[in-house]
XYZ file of C-alpha atoms in Angstrom:
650
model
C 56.984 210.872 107.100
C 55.628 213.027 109.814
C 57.331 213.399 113.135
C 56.182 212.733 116.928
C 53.380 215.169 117.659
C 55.148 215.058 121.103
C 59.445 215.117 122.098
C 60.273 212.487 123.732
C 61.389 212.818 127.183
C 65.200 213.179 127.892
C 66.804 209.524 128.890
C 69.058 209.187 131.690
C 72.866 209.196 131.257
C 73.972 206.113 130.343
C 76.948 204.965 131.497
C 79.881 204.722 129.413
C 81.921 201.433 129.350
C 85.373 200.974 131.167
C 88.090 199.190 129.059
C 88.537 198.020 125.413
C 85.961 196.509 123.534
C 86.120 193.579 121.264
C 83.599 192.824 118.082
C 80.149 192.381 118.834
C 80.045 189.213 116.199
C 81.215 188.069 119.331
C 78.292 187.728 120.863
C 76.740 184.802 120.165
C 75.760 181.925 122.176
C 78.481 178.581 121.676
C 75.496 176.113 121.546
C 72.766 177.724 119.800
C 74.623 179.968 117.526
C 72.071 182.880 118.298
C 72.835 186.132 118.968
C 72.985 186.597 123.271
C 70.123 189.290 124.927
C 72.342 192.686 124.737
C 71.423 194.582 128.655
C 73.077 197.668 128.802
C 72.485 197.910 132.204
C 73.975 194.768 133.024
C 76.613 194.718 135.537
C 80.119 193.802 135.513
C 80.717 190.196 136.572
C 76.498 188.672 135.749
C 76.583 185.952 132.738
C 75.344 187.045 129.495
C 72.222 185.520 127.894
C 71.029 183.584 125.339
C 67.352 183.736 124.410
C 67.266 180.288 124.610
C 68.169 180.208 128.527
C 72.089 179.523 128.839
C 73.579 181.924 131.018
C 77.632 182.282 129.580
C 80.832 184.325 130.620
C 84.715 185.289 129.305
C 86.560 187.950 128.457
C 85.744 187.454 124.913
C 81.931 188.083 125.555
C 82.383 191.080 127.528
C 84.244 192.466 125.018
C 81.857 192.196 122.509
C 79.124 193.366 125.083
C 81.109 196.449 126.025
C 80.796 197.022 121.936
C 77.078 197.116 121.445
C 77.115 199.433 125.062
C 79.305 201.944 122.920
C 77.063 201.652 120.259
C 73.959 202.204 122.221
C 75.468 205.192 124.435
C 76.766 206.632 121.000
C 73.131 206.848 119.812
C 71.822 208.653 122.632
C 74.376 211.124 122.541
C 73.484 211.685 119.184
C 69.240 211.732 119.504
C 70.335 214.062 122.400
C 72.555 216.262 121.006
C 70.404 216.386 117.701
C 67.311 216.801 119.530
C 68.949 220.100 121.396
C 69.541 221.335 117.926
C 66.193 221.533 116.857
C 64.594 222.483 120.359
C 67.206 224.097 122.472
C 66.375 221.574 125.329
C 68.748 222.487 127.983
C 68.208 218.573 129.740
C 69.249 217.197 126.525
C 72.419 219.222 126.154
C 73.687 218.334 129.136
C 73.564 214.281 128.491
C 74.997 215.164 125.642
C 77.645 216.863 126.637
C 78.214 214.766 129.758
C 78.618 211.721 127.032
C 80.833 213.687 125.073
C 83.042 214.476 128.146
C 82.762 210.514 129.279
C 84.347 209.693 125.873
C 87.118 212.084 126.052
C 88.558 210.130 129.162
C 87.893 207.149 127.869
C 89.913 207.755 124.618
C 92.768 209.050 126.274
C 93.212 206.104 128.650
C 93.281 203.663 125.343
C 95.377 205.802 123.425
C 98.198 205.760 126.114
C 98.355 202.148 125.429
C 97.887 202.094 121.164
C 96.706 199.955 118.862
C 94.132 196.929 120.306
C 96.147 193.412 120.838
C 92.641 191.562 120.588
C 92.270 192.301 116.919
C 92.383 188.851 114.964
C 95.129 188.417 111.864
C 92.567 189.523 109.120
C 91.182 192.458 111.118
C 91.767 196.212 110.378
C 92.736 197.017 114.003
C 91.258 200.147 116.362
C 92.042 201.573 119.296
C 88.943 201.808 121.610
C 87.478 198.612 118.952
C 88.868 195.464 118.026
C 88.556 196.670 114.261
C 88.729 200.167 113.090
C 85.751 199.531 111.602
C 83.701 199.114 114.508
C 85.687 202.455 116.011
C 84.666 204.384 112.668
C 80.990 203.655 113.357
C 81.136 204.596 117.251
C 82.910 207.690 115.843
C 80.224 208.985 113.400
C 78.003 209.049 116.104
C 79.925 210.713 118.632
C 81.270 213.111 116.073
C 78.257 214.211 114.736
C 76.885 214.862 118.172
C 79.565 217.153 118.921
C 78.996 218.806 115.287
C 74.885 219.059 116.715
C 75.881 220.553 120.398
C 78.054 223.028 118.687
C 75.705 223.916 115.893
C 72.730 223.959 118.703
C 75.189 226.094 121.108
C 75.284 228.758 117.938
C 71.591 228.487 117.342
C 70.237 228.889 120.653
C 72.905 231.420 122.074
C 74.094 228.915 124.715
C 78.127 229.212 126.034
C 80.278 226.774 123.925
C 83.270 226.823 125.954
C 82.502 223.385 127.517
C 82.506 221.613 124.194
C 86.260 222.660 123.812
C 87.240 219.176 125.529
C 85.683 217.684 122.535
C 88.626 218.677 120.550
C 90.883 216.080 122.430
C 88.633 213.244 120.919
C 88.171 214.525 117.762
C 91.263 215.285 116.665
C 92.799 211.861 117.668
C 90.361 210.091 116.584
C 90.774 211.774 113.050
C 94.343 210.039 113.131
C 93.206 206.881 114.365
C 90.760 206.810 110.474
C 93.124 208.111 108.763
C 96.255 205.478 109.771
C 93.905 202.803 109.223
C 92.655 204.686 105.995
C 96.140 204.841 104.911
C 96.901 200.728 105.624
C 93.900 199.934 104.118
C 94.284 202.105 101.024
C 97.689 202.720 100.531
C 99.213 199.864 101.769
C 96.570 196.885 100.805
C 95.278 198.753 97.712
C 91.598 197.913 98.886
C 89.946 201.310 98.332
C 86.431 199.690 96.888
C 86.498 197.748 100.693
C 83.453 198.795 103.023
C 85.408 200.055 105.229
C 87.021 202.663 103.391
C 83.657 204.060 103.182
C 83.356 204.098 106.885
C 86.384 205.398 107.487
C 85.814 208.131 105.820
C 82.462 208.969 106.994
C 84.156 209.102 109.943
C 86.678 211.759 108.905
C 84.694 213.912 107.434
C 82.520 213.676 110.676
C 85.448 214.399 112.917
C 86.517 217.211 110.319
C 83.084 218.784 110.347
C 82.865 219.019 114.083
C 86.006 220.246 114.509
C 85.309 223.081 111.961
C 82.615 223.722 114.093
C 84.839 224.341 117.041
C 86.919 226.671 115.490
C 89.444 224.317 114.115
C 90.192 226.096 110.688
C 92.715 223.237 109.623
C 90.131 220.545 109.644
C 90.531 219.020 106.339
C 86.826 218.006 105.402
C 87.879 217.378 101.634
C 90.438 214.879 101.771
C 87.373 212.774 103.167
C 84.866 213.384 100.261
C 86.320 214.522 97.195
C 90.039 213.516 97.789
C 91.656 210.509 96.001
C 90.696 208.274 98.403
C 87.270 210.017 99.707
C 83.777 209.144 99.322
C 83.540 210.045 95.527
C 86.647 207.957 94.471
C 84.788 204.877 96.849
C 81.733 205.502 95.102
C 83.318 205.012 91.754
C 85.247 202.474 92.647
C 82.777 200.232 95.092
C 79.708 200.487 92.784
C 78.848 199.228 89.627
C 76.477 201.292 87.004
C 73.644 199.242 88.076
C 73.846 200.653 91.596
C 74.749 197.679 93.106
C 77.632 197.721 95.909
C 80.122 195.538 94.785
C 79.873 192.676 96.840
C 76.201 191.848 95.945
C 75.148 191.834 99.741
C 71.841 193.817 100.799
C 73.027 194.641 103.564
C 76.571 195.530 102.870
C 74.847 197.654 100.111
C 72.703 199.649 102.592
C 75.962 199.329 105.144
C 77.835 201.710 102.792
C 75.073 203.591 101.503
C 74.471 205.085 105.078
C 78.313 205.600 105.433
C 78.035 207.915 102.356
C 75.313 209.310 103.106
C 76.284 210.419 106.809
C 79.695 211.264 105.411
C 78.155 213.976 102.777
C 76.287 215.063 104.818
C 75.997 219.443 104.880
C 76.655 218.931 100.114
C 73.814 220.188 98.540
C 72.277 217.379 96.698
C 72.019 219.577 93.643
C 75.448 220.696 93.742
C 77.232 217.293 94.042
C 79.290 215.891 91.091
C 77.128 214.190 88.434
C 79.012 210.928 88.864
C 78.794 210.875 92.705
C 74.972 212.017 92.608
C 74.027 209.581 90.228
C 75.812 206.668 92.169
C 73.868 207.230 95.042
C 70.771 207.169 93.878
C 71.198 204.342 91.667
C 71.820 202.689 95.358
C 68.715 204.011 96.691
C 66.939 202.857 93.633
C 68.655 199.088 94.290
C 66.749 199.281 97.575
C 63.054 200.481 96.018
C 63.462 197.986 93.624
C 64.179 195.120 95.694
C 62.152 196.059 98.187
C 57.823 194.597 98.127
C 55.043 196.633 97.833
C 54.951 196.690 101.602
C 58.657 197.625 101.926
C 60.303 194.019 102.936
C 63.761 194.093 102.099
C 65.248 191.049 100.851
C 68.504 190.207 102.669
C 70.432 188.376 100.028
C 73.507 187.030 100.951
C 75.456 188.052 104.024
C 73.510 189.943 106.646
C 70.818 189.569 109.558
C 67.853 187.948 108.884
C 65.737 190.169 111.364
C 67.923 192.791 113.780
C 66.612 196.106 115.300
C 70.210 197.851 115.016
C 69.841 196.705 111.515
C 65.846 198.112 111.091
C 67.229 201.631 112.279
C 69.704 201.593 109.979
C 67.446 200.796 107.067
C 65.001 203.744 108.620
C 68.214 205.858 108.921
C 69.066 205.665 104.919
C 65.429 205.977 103.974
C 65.135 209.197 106.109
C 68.657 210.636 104.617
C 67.627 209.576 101.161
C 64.669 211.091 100.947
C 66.853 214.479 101.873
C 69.031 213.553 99.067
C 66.550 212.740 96.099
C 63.054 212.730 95.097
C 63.081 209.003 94.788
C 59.169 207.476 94.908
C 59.288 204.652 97.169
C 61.488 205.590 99.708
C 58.583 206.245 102.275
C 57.483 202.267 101.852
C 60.532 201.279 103.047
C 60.646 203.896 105.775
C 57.078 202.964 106.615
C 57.983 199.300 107.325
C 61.015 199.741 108.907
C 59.304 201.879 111.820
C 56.612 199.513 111.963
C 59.425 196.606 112.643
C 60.667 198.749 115.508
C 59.153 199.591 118.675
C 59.002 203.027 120.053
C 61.938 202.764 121.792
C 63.808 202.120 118.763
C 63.211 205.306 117.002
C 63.876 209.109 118.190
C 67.363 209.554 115.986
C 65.913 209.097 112.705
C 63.429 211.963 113.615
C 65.611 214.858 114.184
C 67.922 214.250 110.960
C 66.181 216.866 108.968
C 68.130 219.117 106.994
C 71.277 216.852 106.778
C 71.872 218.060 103.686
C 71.972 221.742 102.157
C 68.843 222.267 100.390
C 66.151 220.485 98.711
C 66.803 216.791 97.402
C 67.730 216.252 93.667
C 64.659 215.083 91.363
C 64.636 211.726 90.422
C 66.489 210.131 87.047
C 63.808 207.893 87.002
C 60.745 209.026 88.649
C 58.595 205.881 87.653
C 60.716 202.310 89.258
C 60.029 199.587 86.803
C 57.917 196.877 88.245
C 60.257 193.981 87.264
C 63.995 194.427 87.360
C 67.392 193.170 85.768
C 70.642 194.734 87.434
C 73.092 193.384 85.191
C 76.314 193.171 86.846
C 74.377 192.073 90.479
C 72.907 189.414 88.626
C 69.508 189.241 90.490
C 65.957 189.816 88.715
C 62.816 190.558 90.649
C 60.270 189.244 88.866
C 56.114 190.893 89.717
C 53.071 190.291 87.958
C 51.168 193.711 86.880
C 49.361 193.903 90.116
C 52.784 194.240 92.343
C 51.347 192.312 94.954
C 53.816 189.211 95.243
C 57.611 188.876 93.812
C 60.035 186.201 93.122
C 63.936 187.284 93.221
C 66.627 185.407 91.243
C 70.655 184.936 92.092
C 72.247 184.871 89.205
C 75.213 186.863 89.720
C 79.035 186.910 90.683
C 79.682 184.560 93.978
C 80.581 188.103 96.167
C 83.679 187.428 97.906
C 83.275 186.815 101.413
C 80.003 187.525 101.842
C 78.951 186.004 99.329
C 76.283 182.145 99.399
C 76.786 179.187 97.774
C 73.373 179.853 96.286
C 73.274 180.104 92.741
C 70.271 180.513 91.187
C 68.415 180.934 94.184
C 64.849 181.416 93.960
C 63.315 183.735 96.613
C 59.412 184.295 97.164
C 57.650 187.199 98.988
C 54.350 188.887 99.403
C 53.700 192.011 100.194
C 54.408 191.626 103.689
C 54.840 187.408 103.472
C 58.207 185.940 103.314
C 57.271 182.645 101.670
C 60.691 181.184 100.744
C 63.175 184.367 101.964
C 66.990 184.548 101.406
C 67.822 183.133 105.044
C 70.561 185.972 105.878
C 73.148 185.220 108.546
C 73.748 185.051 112.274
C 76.545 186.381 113.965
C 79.803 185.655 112.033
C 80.926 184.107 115.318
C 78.406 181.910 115.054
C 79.674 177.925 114.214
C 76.556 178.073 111.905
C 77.341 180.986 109.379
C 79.398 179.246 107.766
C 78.366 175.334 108.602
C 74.856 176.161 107.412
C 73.889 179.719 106.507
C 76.331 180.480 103.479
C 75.991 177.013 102.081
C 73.935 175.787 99.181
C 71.919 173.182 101.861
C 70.527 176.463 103.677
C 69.213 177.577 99.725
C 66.714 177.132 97.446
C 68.217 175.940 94.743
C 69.818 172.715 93.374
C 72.190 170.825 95.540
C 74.013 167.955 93.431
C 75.139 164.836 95.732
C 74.949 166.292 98.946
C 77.869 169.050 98.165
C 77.762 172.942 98.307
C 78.458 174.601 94.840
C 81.403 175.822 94.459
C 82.054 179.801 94.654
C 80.863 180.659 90.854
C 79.444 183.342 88.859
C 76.177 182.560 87.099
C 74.510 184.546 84.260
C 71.089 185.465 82.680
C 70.683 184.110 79.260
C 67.492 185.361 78.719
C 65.655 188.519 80.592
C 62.347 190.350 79.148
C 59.516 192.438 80.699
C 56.004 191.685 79.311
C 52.792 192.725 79.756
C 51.354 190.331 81.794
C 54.829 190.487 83.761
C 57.872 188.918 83.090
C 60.337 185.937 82.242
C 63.934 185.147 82.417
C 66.478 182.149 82.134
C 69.538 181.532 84.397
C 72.447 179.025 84.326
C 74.930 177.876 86.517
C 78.050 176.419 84.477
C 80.581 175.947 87.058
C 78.535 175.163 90.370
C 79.366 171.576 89.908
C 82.086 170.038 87.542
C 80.121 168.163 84.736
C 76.889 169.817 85.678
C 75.049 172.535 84.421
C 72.228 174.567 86.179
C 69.183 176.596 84.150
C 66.417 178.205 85.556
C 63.419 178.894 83.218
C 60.648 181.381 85.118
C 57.708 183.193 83.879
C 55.681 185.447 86.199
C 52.405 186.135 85.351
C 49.391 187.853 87.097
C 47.902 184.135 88.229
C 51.235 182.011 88.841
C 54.743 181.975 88.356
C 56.169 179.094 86.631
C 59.848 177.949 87.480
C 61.270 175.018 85.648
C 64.400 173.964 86.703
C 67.021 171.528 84.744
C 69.859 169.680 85.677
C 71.731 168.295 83.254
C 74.975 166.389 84.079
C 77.817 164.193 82.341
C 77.120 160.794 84.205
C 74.415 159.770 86.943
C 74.028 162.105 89.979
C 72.247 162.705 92.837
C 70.347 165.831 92.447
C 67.759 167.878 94.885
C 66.279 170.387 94.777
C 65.616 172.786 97.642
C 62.608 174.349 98.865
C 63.019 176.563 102.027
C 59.870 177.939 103.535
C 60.188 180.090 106.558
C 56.822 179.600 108.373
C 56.116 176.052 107.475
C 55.158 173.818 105.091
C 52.450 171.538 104.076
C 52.844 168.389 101.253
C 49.701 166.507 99.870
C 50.189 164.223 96.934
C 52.809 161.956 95.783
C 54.600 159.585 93.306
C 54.997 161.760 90.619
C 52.832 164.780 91.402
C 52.770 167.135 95.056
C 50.927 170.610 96.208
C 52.463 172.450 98.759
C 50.998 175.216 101.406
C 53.904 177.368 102.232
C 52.764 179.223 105.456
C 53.445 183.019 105.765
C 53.819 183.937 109.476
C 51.395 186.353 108.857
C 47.554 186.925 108.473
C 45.402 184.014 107.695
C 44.585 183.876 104.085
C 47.924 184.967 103.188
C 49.393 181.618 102.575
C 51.436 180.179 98.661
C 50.519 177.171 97.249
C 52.089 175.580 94.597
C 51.908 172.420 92.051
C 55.383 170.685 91.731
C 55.925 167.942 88.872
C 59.535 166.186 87.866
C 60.068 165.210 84.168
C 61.373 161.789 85.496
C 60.802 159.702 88.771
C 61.318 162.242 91.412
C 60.322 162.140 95.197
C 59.090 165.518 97.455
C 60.662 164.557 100.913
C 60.137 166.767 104.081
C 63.290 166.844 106.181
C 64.296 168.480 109.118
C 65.750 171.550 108.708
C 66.036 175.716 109.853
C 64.718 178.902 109.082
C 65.874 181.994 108.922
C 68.801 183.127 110.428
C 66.863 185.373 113.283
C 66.865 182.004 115.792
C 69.327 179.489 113.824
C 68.719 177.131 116.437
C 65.136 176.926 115.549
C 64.011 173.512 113.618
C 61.289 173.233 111.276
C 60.049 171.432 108.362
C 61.706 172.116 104.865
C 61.997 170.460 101.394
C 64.352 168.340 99.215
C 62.738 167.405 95.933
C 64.642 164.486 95.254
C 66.278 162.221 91.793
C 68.106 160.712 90.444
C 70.100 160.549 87.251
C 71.947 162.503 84.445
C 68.609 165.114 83.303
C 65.754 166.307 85.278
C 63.139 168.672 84.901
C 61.691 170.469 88.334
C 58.674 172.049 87.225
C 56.568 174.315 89.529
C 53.549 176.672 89.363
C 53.177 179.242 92.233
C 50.414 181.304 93.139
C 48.984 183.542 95.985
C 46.249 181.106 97.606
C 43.616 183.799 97.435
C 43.701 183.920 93.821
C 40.588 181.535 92.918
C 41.795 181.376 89.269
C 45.357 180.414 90.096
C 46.868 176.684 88.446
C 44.963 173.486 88.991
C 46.895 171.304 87.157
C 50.202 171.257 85.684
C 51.249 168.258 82.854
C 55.054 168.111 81.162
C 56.067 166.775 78.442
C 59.585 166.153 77.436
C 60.738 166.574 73.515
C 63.908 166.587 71.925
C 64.206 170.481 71.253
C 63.076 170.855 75.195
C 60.346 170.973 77.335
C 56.587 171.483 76.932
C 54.523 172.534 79.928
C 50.314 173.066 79.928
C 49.248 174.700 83.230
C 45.639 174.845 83.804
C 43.840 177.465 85.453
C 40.803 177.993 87.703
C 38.493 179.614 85.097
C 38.711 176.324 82.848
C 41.473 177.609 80.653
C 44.855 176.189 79.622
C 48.050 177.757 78.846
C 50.662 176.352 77.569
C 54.715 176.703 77.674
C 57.362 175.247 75.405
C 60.877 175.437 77.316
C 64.207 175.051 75.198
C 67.669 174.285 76.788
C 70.271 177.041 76.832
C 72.783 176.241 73.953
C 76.202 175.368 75.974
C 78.904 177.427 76.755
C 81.287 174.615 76.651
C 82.202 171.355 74.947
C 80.821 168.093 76.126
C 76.879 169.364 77.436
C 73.976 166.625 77.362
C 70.988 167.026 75.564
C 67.170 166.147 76.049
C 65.193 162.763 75.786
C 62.104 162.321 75.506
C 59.755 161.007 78.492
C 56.338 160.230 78.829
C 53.645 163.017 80.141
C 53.428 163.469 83.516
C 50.235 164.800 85.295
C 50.031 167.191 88.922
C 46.687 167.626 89.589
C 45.830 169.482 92.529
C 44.826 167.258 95.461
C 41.379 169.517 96.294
């Protein structure tokens, strides 16, 4: 990526927030569950407001503004004081340094009184921040400014001395990491948490800075190659597929821009094997995930749609690119500035030459199309021309962020989000929790009315082919006496997803479909099509051909989208029986493809399931299904039941 022809004009000072702040999760409206309209300018004593018109107060809410105020006054220090580097602009070193000065008053007034008291019981707790988290993430930013104004001071031949204040922030904060480094580690034992990784981005920040001040006792390596550093997290919080632990996409990229920022000034070709090939096994997570356009999936915990949370994503793509030759970086850079306004860029631009030298070549310079990361669990599932994806959950629960969504079945075009993982509001929100993380929110099967229970599912069956790919999932423990498979095959003109339930004694069993711009339903009795909407261009829209192996019912209920405006209501999908065994058999395509499914028929056997879809050019194909053998004692087996037809309605 290219940067602005032009440099942005210098902002005015922001001012720097009085008091403690809380957690910004905080900041959510009581009725709608939303997120409330951050204004940085607003003034002490106004309400705080939703997007939805309530106008709120407490102490607890201006906490949690007073957070995202840091945050934003944070980043401008650092665009500043990075912009400076690379120009010299005198207007932006003062800000800079103003902000810098701001902060060290600030953090002297809260260290005089210690620890915060508003930290809840399971919270690491911070000084200026509810969590130490949250003070970790301020502290990057401010450190690394300081680390740019003194670089820039060198560079451009400008007097220094008025950066020596600096030192009374850095050096405190450095204690404040490292005590709540040393609970969390030492103490708890929790070195793969994501916040170790934070915590030590933001020591080696403050030690890096301080360096740059003169400080020759900085310790820098304690925070990257010591035994509870960035390498040792790396090894510890990510598995050889490159996924972060938890199994979250946005906990993934969360500590993959913690590393990243706290390595900064390594030479990517000089790193340790082990820690080099761990990160860009991460970046190669996001690539792979990621659709043609560069839409990230946000499975499992993590906001739906957030601008703090595009910049991030445009943050890691513009430090990874530093870091490794990895193709596809640039589509997810490209999307993430086209998801932000103008005013929502500027850092990313003046990161070059974070690290020292050119960026490693890539392990594996050609991504596959379809992917399997084996101890994640998800597949992502394209047809030779790239253009759409579906993206399976098949893996460990993932702790508390982790859904009650196994074998969830996520659909996306290049730029369409048919049937997206729904992400999460605020963790204050009542509805994170009451909807988001549960199995209702999902698409995938619900049996009588109840949430799965926190389980680990597995793929029985996973190949590539050349006209795209097919796997088979199960679910043993989502429901006692139950047991969950998901049989998919993607090809260029549909994917096919047959779902079976097969339980012990009579249930009642749905399955979900979640679209996130609408829905449409034509058919009935024993045969539907559906219109999934896209939010997007005309033209752009899914259909699909659904068809049970038994009586079934398609029933359109009220429900919510994505987790960008939980309060919104819109039309969703429980595919409804009844019973002990049930097939749900579905054919997806693109609805530009002329060629796509017309028809689907099943036919139930005793070795399994047979399925004929046919096609727009005349043809049939045809698909014979088999059962996954158990894993434990006592698992049903098929019956046969007559053939049943979906033809599609036009």
């Amino acid at each position: 990526m290219t940067a602005p022809t032009a440099d942005a004009p210098t902002p005015q000072r922001p001012v720097v927030p009085s008091g403690r702040a809380g957690w910004w999760h905080d900041y959510v409206c009581p009725t709608h569950g939303t997120e409330l309209l951050h204004d940085p300018d607003r003034v002490e004593g106004e309400p705080h407001l939703c997007p939805h018109g309530c106008r709120l107060s407490g102490a607890e809410l201006d906490g949690a503004w007073r957070v995202l105020s840091h945050q934003a006054c944070a980043r401008t220090l650092r665009t500043s004081a990075r912009r400076y580097l690379r120009t010299g602009d005198a207007g932006d070193r003062a800000l800079a340094v103003g902000l810098v000065h701001d902060y060290v008053e600030v953090y002297r007034e809260v260290l005089a009184a210690g620890w915060s008291s508003s930290s809840q019981e399971w919270m690491l707790r911070g000084k200026l921040f509810s969590q130490a988290l949250t003070e970790s993430i301020w502290g990057v930013a401010v450190a690394d400014g300081v680390l740019a104004l003194a670089t820039g001071s060198a560079v451009h031949g400008h007097d220094a001395a008025d950066l020596q204040p600096a030192r009374d922030l850095l050096t405190p904060l450095s204690e404040t990491v490292h005590a709540a480094r040393r609970t969390l580690v030492e103490e708890r034992g929790e070195l793969r948490n994501n916040y170790t990784a934070w915590l030590d981005a933001a020591g080696a920040l403050c030690a890096r800075a301080s360096l740059a001040l003169g400080d020759e006792a900085a310790d820098l390596e304690q925070w990257q190659e010591g035994p509870h550093g960035l390498h040792a997290f790396l090894e510890a919080a990510v598995g050889d597929d490159g996924w972060e632990w938890e199994g979250s996409t946005y906990y993934h990229l969360f500590v993959l821009r913690a590393c990243l920022l706290g390595l900064g000034g390594s030479a990517p070709r000089s790193l340790p094997e082990p820690v080099a090939d761990r990160l860009e096994r991460m970046l190669a997570v996001l690539v792979g995930l990621a659709t043609e356009a560069g839409v990230l999936p946000v499975l499992h915990d993590g906001p739906y749609a957030r601008v703090p949370a595009q910049q991030e994503l445009l943050e890691v793509a513009v430090l990874g690119r530093q870091l490794v030759d990895l193709p596809g970086l640039d589509r997810l850079e490209t999307h993430a500035r086209a998801a932000l306004t103008p005013a929502g860029t500027g850092l990313e631009d003046e990161l070059d030459g974070w690290f020292d030298g050119p960026p490693r070549a890539a392990r594996e310079p050609r991504p596959a199309r379809s992917v399997h990361w084996p101890e994640a669990g998800f597949l992502v599932l394209r047809p030779p021309s790239g253009r759409w994806q579906a993206v399976v959950d098949a893996g460990p629960h993932g702790g508390s962020h982790g859904h009650h969504d196994k074998l969830g079945l996520y659909l996306y075009g290049r730029e369409e989000q048919w049937q997206p993982a729904p992400g999460v509001p605020p963790y204050a929100s009542h509805l994170r929790l009451q909807h988001y993380a549960r199995t209702l929110a999902h698409p995938t099967v619900r049996v009588d009315d109840a949430d799965q229970a926190p389980c680990t599912g597995r793929v029985a069956r996973w190949e590539t082919t050349e006209r795209g790919a097919r796997a088979s999932v199960a679910a043993d423990d989502a429901y006692d006496g139950v047991r969950l498979e998901r049989h998919l095959e993607m090809t260029e003109r549909y994917l096919l997803d047959a779902v079976l339930v097969r339980a012990e004694t009579p249930r009642t069993l749905d399955l979900g479909l979640r679209p996130a711009a609408g829905i449409a339903v034509q058919g009935g009795a024993d045969h539907w099509r559906t219109t999934w909407g896209s939010g997007a261009q005309e033209g752009s829209e899914l259909v699909a051909l659904h068809v049970a192996s038994g009586p079934s019912a398609l029933r359109v209920v009220p429900g919510r989208g994505p987790s960008d405006d939980p309060a919104r209501v819109l039309p969703v999908v429980d595919w409804h029986a009844e019973g002990d065994q049930v097939w749900f058999v579905s054919a997806y395509q693109p609805a530009d493809d002329p060629h796509g499914p017309r028809s689907v028929q099943v036919r139930t056997t005793p070795e399994g399931l047979t399925v004929e879809v046919g096609l727009g050019d005349g043809t049939t194909e045809t698909h014979r299904l088999h059962p996954l053998p158990p894993t434990t004692p006592g698992s049903t087996s098929g019956t046969a039941t007559p053939t049943t037809p979906a033809e599609d309605p036009q």
